[in-house]
Short mmCIF file of C-alpha atoms in Angstrom, two decimals:
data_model
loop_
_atom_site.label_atom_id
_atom_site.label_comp_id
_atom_site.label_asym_id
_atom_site.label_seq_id
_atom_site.Cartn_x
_atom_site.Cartn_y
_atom_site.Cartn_z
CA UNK A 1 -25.69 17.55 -7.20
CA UNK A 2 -25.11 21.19 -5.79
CA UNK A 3 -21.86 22.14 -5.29
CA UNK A 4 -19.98 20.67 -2.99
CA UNK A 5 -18.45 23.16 0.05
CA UNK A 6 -15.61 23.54 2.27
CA UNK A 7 -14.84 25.43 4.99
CA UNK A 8 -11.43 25.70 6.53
CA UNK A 9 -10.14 27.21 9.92
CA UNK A 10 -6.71 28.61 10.52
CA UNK A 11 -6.22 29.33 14.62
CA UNK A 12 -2.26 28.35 14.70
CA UNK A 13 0.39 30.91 13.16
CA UNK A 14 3.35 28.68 12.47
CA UNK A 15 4.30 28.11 8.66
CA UNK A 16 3.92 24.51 8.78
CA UNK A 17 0.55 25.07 10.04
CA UNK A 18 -0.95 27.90 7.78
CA UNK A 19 0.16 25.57 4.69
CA UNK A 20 -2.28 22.53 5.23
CA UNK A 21 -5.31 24.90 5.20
CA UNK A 22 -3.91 26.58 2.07
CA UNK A 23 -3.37 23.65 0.43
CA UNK A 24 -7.19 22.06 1.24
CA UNK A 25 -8.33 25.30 0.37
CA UNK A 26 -6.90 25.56 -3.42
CA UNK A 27 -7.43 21.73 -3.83
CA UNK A 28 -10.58 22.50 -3.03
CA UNK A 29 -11.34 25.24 -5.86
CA UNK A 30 -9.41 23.15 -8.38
CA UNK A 31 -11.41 19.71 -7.01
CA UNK A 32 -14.81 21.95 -8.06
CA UNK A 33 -15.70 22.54 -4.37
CA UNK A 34 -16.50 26.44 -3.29
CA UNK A 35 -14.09 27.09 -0.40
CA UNK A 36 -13.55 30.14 2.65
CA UNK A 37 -10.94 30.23 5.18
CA UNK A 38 -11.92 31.65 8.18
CA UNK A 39 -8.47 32.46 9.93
CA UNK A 40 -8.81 33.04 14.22
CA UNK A 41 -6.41 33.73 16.88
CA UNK A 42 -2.61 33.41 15.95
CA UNK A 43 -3.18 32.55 12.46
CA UNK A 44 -4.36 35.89 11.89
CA UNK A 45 -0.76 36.12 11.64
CA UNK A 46 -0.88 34.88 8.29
CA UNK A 47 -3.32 37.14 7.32
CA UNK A 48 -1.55 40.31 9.35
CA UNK A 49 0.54 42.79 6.59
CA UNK A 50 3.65 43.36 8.53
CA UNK A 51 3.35 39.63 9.77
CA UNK A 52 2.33 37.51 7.27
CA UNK A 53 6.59 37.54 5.34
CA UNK A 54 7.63 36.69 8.77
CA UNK A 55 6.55 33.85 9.62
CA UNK A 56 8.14 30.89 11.61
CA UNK A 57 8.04 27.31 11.80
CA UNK A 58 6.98 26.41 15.09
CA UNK A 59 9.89 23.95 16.74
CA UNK A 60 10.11 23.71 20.19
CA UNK A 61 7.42 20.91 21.33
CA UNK A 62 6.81 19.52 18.13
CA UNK A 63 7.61 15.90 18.53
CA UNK A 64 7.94 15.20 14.76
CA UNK A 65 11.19 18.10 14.89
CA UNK A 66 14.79 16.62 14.68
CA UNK A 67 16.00 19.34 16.49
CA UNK A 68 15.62 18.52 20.91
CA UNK A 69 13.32 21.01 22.05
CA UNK A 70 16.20 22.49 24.24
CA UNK A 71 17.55 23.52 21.33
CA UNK A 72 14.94 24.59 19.81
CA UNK A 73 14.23 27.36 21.98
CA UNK A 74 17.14 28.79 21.74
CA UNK A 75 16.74 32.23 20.09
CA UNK A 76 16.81 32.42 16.06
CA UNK A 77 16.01 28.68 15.64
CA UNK A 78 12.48 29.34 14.57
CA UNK A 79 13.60 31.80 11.81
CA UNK A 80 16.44 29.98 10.88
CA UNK A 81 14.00 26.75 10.20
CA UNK A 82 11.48 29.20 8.53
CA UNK A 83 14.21 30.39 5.94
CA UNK A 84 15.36 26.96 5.62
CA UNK A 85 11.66 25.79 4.86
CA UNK A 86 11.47 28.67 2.94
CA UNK A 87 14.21 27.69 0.45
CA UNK A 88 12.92 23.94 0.37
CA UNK A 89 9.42 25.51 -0.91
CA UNK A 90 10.92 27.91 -3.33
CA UNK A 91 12.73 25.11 -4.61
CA UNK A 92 9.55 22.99 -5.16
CA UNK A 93 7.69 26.17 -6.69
CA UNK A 94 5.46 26.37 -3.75
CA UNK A 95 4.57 30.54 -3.34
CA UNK A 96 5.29 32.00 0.03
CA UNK A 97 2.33 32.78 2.42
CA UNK A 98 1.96 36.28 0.75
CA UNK A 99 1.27 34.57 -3.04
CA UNK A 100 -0.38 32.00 -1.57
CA UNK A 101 -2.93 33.83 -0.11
CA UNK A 102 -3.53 36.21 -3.57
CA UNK A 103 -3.62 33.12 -5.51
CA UNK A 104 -6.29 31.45 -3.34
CA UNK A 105 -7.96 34.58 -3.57
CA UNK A 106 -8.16 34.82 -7.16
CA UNK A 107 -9.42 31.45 -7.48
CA UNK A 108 -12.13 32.00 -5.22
CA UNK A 109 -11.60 30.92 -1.83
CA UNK A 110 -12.94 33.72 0.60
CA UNK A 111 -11.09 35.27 3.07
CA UNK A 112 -12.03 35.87 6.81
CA UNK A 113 -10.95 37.18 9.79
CA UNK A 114 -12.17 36.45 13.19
CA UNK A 115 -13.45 39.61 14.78
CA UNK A 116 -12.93 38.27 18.41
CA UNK A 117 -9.34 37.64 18.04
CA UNK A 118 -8.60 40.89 16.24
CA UNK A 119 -10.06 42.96 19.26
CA UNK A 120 -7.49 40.72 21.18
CA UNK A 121 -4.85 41.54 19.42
CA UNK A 122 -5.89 44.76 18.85
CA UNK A 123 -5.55 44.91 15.05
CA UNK A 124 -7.79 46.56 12.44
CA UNK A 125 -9.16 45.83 8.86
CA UNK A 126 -6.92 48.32 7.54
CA UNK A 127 -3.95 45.96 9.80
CA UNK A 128 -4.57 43.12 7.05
CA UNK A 129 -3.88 41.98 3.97
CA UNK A 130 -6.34 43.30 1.31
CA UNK A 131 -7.73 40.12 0.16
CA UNK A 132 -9.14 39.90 3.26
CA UNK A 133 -13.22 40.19 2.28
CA UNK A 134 -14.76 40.73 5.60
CA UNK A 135 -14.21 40.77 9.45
CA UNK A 136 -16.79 38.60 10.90
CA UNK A 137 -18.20 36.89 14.40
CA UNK A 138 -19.19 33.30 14.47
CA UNK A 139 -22.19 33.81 14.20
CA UNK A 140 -21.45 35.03 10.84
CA UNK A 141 -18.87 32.45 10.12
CA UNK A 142 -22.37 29.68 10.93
CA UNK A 143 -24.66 31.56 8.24
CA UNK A 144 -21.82 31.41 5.78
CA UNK A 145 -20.86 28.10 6.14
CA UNK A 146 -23.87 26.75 6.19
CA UNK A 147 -23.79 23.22 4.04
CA UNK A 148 -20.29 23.06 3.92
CA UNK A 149 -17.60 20.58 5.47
CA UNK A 150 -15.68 21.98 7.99
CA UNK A 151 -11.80 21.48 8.86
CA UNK A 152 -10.27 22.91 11.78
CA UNK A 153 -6.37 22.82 10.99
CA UNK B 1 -2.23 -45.61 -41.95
CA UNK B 2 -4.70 -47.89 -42.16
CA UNK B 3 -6.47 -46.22 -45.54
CA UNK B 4 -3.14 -46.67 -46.89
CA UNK B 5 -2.65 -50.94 -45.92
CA UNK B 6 -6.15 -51.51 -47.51
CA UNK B 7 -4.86 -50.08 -50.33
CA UNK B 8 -1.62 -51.65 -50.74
CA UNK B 9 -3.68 -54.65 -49.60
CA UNK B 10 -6.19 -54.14 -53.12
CA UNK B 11 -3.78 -53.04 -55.19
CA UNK B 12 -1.44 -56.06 -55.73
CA UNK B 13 -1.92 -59.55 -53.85
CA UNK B 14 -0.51 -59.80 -50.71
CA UNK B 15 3.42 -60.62 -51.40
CA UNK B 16 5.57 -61.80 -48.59
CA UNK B 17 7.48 -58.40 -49.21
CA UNK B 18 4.14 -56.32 -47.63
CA UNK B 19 3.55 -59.05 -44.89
CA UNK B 20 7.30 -58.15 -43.78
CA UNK B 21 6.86 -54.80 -44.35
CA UNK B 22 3.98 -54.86 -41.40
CA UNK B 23 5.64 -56.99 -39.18
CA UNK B 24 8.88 -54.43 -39.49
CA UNK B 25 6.31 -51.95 -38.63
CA UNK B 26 4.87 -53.90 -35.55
CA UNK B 27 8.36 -54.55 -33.89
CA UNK B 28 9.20 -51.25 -33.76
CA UNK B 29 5.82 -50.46 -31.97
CA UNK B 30 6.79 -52.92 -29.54
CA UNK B 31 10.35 -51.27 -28.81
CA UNK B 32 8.68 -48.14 -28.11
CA UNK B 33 5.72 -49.78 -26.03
CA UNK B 34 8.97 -51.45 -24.16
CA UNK B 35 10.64 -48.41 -23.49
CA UNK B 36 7.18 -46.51 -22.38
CA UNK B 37 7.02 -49.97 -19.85
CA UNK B 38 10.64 -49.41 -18.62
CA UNK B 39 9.62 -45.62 -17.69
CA UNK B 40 7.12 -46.30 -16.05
CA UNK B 41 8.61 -48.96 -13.61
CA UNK B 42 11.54 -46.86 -12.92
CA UNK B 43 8.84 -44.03 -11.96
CA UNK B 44 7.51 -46.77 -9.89
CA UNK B 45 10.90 -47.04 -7.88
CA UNK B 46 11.50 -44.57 -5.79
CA UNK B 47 7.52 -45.15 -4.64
CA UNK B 48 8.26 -48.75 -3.91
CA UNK B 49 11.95 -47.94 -1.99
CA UNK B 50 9.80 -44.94 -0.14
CA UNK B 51 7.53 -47.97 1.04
CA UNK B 52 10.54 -50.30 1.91
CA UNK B 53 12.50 -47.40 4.13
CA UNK B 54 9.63 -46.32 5.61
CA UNK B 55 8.23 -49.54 6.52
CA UNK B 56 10.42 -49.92 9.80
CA UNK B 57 9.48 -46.33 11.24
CA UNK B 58 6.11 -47.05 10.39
CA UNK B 59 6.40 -50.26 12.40
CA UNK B 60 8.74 -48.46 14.89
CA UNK B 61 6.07 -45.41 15.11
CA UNK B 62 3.14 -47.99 15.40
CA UNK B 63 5.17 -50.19 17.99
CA UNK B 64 6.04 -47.20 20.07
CA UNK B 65 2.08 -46.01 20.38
CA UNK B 66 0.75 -49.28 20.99
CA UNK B 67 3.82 -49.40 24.17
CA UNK B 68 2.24 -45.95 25.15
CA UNK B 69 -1.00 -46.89 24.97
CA UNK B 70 -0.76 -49.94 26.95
CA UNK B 71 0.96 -47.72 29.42
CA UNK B 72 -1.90 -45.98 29.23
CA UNK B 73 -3.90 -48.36 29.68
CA UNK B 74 -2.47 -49.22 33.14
CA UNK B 75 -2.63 -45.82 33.91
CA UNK B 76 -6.19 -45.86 33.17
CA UNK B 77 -8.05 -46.12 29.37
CA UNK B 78 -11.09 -44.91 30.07
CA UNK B 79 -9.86 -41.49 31.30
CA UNK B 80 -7.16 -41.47 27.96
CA UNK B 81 -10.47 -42.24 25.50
CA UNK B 82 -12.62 -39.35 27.50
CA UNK B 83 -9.09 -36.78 26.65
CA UNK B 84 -9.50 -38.19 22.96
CA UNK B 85 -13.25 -37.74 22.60
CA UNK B 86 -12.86 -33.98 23.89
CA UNK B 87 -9.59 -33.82 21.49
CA UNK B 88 -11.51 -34.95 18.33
CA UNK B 89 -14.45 -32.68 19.57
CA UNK B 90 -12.55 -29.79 19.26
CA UNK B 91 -11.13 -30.65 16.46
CA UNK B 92 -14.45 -30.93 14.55
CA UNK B 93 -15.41 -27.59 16.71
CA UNK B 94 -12.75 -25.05 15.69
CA UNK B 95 -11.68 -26.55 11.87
CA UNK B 96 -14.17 -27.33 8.70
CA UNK B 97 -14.16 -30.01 6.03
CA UNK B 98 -12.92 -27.02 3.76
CA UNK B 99 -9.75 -26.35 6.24
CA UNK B 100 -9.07 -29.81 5.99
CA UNK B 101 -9.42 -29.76 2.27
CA UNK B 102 -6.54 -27.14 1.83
CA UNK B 103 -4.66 -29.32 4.34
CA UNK B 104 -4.85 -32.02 1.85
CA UNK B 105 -4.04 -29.12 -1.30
CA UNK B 106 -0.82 -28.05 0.80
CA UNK B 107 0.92 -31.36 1.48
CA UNK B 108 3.02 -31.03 -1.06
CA UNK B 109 4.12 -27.00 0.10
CA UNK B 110 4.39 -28.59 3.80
CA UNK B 111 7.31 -31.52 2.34
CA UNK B 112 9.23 -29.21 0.34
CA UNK B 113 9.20 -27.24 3.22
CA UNK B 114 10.31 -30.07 5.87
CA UNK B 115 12.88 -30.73 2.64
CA UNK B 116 14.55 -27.31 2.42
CA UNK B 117 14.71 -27.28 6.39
CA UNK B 118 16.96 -30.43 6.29
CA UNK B 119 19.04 -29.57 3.77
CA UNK B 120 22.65 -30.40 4.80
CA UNK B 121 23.73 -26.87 5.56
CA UNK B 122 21.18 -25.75 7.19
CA UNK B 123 21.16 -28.85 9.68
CA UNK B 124 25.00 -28.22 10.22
CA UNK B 125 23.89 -24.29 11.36
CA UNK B 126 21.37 -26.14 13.68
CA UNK B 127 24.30 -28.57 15.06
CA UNK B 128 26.51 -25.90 15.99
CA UNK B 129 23.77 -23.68 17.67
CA UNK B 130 22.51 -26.57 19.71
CA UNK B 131 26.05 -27.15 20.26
CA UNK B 132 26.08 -23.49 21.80
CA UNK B 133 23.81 -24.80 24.42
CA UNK B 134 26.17 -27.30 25.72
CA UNK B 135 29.01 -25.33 25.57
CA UNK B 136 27.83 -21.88 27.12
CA UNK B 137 26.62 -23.09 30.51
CA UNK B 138 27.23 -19.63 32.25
CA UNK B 139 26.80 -16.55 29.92
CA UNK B 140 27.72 -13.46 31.41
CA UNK B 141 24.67 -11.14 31.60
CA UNK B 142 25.04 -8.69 28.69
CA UNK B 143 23.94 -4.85 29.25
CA UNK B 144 23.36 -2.49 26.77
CA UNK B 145 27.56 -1.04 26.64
CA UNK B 146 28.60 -4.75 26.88
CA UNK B 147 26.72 -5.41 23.84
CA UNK B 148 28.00 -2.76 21.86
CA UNK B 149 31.21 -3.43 22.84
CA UNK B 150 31.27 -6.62 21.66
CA UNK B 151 29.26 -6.02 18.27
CA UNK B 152 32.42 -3.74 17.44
CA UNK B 153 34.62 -6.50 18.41
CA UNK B 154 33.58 -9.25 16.89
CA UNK B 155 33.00 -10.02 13.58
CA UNK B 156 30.69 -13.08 13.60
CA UNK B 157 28.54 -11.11 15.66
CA UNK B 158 28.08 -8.35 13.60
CA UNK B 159 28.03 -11.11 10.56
CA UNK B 160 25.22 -12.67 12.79
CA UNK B 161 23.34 -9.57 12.94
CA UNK B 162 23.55 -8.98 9.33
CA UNK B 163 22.05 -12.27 8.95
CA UNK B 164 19.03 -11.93 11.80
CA UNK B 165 17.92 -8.59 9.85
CA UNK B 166 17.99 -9.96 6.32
CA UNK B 167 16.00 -12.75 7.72
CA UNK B 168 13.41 -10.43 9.46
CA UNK B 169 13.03 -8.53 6.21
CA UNK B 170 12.94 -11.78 4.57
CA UNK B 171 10.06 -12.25 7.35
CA UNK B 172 8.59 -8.98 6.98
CA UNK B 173 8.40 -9.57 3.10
CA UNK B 174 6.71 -13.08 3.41
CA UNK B 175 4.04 -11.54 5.98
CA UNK B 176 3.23 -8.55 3.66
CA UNK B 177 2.30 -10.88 0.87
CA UNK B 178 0.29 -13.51 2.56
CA UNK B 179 -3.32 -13.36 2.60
CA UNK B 180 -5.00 -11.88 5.53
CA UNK B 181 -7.04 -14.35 7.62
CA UNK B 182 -10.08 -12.32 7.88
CA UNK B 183 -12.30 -13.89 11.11
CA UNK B 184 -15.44 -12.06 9.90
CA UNK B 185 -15.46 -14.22 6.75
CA UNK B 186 -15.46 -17.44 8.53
CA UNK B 187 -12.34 -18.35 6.97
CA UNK B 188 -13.95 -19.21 3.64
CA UNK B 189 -12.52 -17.32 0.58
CA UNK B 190 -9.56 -20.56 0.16
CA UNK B 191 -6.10 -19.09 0.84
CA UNK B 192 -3.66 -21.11 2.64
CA UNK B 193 -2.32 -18.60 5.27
CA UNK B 194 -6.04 -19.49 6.73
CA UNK B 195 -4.96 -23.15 7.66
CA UNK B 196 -3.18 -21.50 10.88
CA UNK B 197 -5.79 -20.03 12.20
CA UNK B 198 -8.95 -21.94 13.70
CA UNK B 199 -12.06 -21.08 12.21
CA UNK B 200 -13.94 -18.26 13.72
CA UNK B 201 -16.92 -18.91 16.75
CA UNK B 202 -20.03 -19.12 15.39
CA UNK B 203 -21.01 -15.82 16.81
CA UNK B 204 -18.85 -13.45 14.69
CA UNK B 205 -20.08 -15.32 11.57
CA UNK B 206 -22.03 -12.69 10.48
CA UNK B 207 -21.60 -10.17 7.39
CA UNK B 208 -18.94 -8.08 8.50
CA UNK B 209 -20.23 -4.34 9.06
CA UNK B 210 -20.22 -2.15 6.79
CA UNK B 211 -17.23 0.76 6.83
CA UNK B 212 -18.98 3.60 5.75
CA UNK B 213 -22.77 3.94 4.43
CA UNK B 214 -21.81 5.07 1.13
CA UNK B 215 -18.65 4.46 -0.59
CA UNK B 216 -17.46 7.51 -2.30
CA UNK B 217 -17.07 7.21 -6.14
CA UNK B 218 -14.03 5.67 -7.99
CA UNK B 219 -11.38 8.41 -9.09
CA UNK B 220 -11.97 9.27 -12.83
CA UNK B 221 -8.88 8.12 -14.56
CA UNK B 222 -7.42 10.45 -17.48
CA UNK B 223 -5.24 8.87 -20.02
CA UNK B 224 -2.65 10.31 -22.67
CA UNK B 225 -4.39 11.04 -26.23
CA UNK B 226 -2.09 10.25 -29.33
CA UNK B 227 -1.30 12.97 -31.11
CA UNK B 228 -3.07 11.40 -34.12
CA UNK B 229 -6.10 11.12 -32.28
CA UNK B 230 -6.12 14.43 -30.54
CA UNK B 231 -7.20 17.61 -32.02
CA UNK B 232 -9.16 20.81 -31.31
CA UNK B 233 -12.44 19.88 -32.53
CA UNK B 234 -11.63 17.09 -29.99
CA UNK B 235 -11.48 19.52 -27.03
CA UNK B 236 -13.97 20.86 -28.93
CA UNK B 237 -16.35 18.08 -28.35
CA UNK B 238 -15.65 17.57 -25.20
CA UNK B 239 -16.08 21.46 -24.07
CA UNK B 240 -19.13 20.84 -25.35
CA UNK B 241 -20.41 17.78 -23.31
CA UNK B 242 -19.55 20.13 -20.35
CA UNK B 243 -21.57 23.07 -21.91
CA UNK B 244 -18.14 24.96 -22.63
CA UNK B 245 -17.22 26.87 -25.89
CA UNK B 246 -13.69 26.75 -26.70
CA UNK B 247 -12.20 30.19 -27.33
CA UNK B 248 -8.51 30.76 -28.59
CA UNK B 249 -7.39 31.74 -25.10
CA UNK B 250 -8.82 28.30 -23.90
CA UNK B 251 -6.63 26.46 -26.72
CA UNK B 252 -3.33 28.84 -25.35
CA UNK B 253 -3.65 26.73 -21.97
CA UNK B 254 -5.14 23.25 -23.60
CA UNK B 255 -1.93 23.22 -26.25
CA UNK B 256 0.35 24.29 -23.05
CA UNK B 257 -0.87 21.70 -21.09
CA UNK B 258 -0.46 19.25 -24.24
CA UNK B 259 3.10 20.08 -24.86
CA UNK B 260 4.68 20.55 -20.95
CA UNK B 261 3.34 17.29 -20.71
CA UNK B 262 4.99 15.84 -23.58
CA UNK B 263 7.89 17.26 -22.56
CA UNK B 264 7.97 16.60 -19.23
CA UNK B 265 5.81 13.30 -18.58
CA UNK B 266 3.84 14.71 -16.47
CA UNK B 267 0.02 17.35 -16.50
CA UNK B 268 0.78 20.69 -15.52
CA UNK B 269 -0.76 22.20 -12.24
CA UNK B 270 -2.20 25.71 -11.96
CA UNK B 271 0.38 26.97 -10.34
CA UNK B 272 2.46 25.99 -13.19
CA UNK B 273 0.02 27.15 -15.55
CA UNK B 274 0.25 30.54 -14.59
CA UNK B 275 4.07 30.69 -13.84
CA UNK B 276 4.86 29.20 -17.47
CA UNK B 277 1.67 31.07 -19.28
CA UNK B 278 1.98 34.71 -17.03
CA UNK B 279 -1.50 34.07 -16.83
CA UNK B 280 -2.75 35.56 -13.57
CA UNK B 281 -4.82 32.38 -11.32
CA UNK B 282 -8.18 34.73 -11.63
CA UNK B 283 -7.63 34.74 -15.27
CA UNK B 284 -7.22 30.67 -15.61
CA UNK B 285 -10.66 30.62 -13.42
CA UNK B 286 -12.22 33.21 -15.76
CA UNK B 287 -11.63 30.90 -18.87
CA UNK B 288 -12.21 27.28 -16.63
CA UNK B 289 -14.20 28.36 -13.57
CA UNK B 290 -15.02 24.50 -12.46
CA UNK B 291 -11.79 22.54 -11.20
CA UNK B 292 -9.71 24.58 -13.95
CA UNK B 293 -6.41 21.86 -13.93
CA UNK B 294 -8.96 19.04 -14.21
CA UNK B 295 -10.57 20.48 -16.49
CA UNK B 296 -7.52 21.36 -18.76
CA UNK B 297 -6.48 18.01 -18.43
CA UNK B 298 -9.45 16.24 -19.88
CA UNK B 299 -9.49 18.78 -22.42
CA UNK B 300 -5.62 18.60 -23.60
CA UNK B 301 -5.55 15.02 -23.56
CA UNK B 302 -3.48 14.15 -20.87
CA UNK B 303 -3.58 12.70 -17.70
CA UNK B 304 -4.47 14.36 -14.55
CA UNK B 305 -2.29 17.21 -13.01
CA UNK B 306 0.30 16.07 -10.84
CA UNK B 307 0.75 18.01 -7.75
CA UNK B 308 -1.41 19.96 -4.92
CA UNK B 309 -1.20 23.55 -5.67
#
């Protein structure tokens, strides 16, 4: 059997929503599978070098957060729930965004960028992090994923 | 026994002494067949008072249907048998021999049910609830802040709702055990949660469809190697199966992975690899480069890494 392949989309910015497609992707490497993220609109954030240590857990209109969305708007509540994720992560040993992303790179997950949403958010190659392989249309993102499961996250 | 008589018997002529000896022998038997006679009859008892007691509601039960039949009868028979033929009809429709089989298998489940529900404390709850009815003619309609009010008042309330939620996860317990009555099956594997449910129509009978067209294989399952049995011409081996060749930094992460998990009961990830090793990730997929914690795993001898990263 030829090896099995995955492909995984990141379009949301939050921290709670990068970290699903980070996870799929390095279970996929270490399940055998060849894997690329292909990252698109706001999670370009993740990929972004000024952004990608500031990232915040999205709260207001999440159903599944504790804290009432009128709340959660307020200003500061996303950080302070990012830094309080944060610490709950440290404490489990899971790396931060930043070592998350060079450790999915070394293990052979490929990196791209949607070129679409980077001319929408006017932001460069030389904008994002360097394991970033390639800047790419959809077109692109097709060829490469040809054979391989795809998860929109 | 016997060998040994005959031989007595040949041995000497037969005295009085030996003819005693046997008859000593015989009594006893008797005593014993006496008691074994006594048992039985006083196993026989309680059948024989069950008969006696429930000969009068029998008669009672038999005396009241024949009143309501001839009633009735006045009414008119014909239309009563017509309600019975459909009755029995449906009866044979919706439930099989089998069903009524297991009917037969669960009697004795269905008494020492009816037995635990009369029990004398339990009727005594029932009295005073009925009693309840009689007494509370005109309850006040109860909203939401009423209630609360008076679960922090009273006592026996709360004490009541204490009770209601042990008994719903008594419930909850009971229905997460039984057997699932599954309709597509036609209610045939035997299981006696089935016996509530009638038997599925004849059109659903079929072979329930499959879920998906191809199962996906069963998880490979890594056990703990004994230290006697483990060694590296064992990882060896297996490297080898997998077309591998064991170098000495393959043996620094197999002999890691052996001893975190001895101390800590349970396979190291990658991430934990490389934290505890200062292995870099690229490196670990230089040496392993398919499904490197897996891999480690089978090779070390231990089960398969806990964790997602």
């Amino acid at each position: 059997m030829s090896q099995r392949k995955m492909a995984i989309i990141v379009a949301k910015g939050g921290l709670d929503e990068i970290y699903p497609g980070f996870i799929l992707a390095s279970g996929a490497r270490q399940s055998d599978m060849s894997a690329m993220m292909f990252f698109t609109f706001y999670g370009l954030n993740a990929i972004t070098e000024d952004k990608v240590d500031h990232l915040h857990v999205n709260l207001a209109g999440n159903a599944a957060n504790p804290i009432p969305t009128m709340l959660a708007g307020l200003p500061g509540m996303e950080a302070l729930a990012a830094r309080m994720m944060g610490k709950k992560m440290a404490k489990l040993d899971i790396p931060g965004p930043r070592e998350m992303l060079k450790t999915l790179d070394e293990s052979g997950v490929d990196i791209y960028a949607c070129k679409l949403a980077m001319e929408m958010f006017g932001l460069e190659k030389k904008d994002l992090i360097p394991q970033v392989r390639d800047v790419i249309t959809v077109g692109d993102f097709y060829d490469l994923s040809d054979d391989a499961r795809i998860i929109y996250t | 026994m016997q060998e040994q008589t005959s031989t007595i018997a040949g041995a000497m002529p037969r005295s009085k002494a030996t003819v005693e000896q046997r008859l000593a022998a015989l009594e006893v038997q008797l005593a014993h067949i006496t008691t074994q006679l006594d048992k039985v009859v006083a196993a026989q008892k309680p059948m024989v008072d069950f008969r006696q007691e429930m000969e009068p509601i029998m008669r009672e039960m038999m005396d009241a249907s024949i009143a309501h039949l001839a009633h009735l009868e006045a009414r008119g028979y014909f239309d009563f048998a017509r309600e019975m033929v459909y009755l029995v009809d449906r009866i044979v429709e919706d439930y099989s021999p089998e069903d009524l089989h297991q009917l037969a298998e669960q009697a004795a489940n269905i008494l020492d049910t009816v037995r635990a529900l009369t029990q004398p404390s339990v009727m005594a709850v029932a009295r005073d609830v009925a009693q309840a009815f009689e007494e509370e003619r005109h309850p006040e309609p109860q909203g939401l802040w009423g209630a609360w009010r008076r679960i922090r008042k009273e006592k026996n309330l709360r004490r009541g709702i204490g009770f209601a939620l042990d008994l719903l996860g008594r419930v909850g317990r009971a229905v997460s055990r039984a057997p699932r009555f599954s309709r597509a099956e036609g209610g045939k594997s035997a299981a006696p949660a089935q016996l509530t449910a009638p038997r599925a129509p004849s059109k659903h009978n079929g072979a329930p469809a499959p879920r998906s067209s191809k199962s996906p294989a069963p998880p490979e399952q890594l056990v703990f190697v004994a230290d006697d049995a483990w060694s590296r011409e064992y990882a060896s081996g297996i490297a080898a199966s997998i077309g591998m060749q064991l170098g000495d930094g393959h043996f620094k992460l197999i002999e890691f992975a052996r001893d975190d998990y001895k101390k800590n009961g349970s396979a190291p990830n990658i991430r934990r690899i490389t934290t505890q090793t200062g292995l870099s990730t690229s490196q670990v997929y230089e040496l392993f480069p398919r499904a490197p914690g897996l891999t480690i795993s089978r090779l070390a001898g231990v089960p398969k890494p806990a964790g997602c990263i």
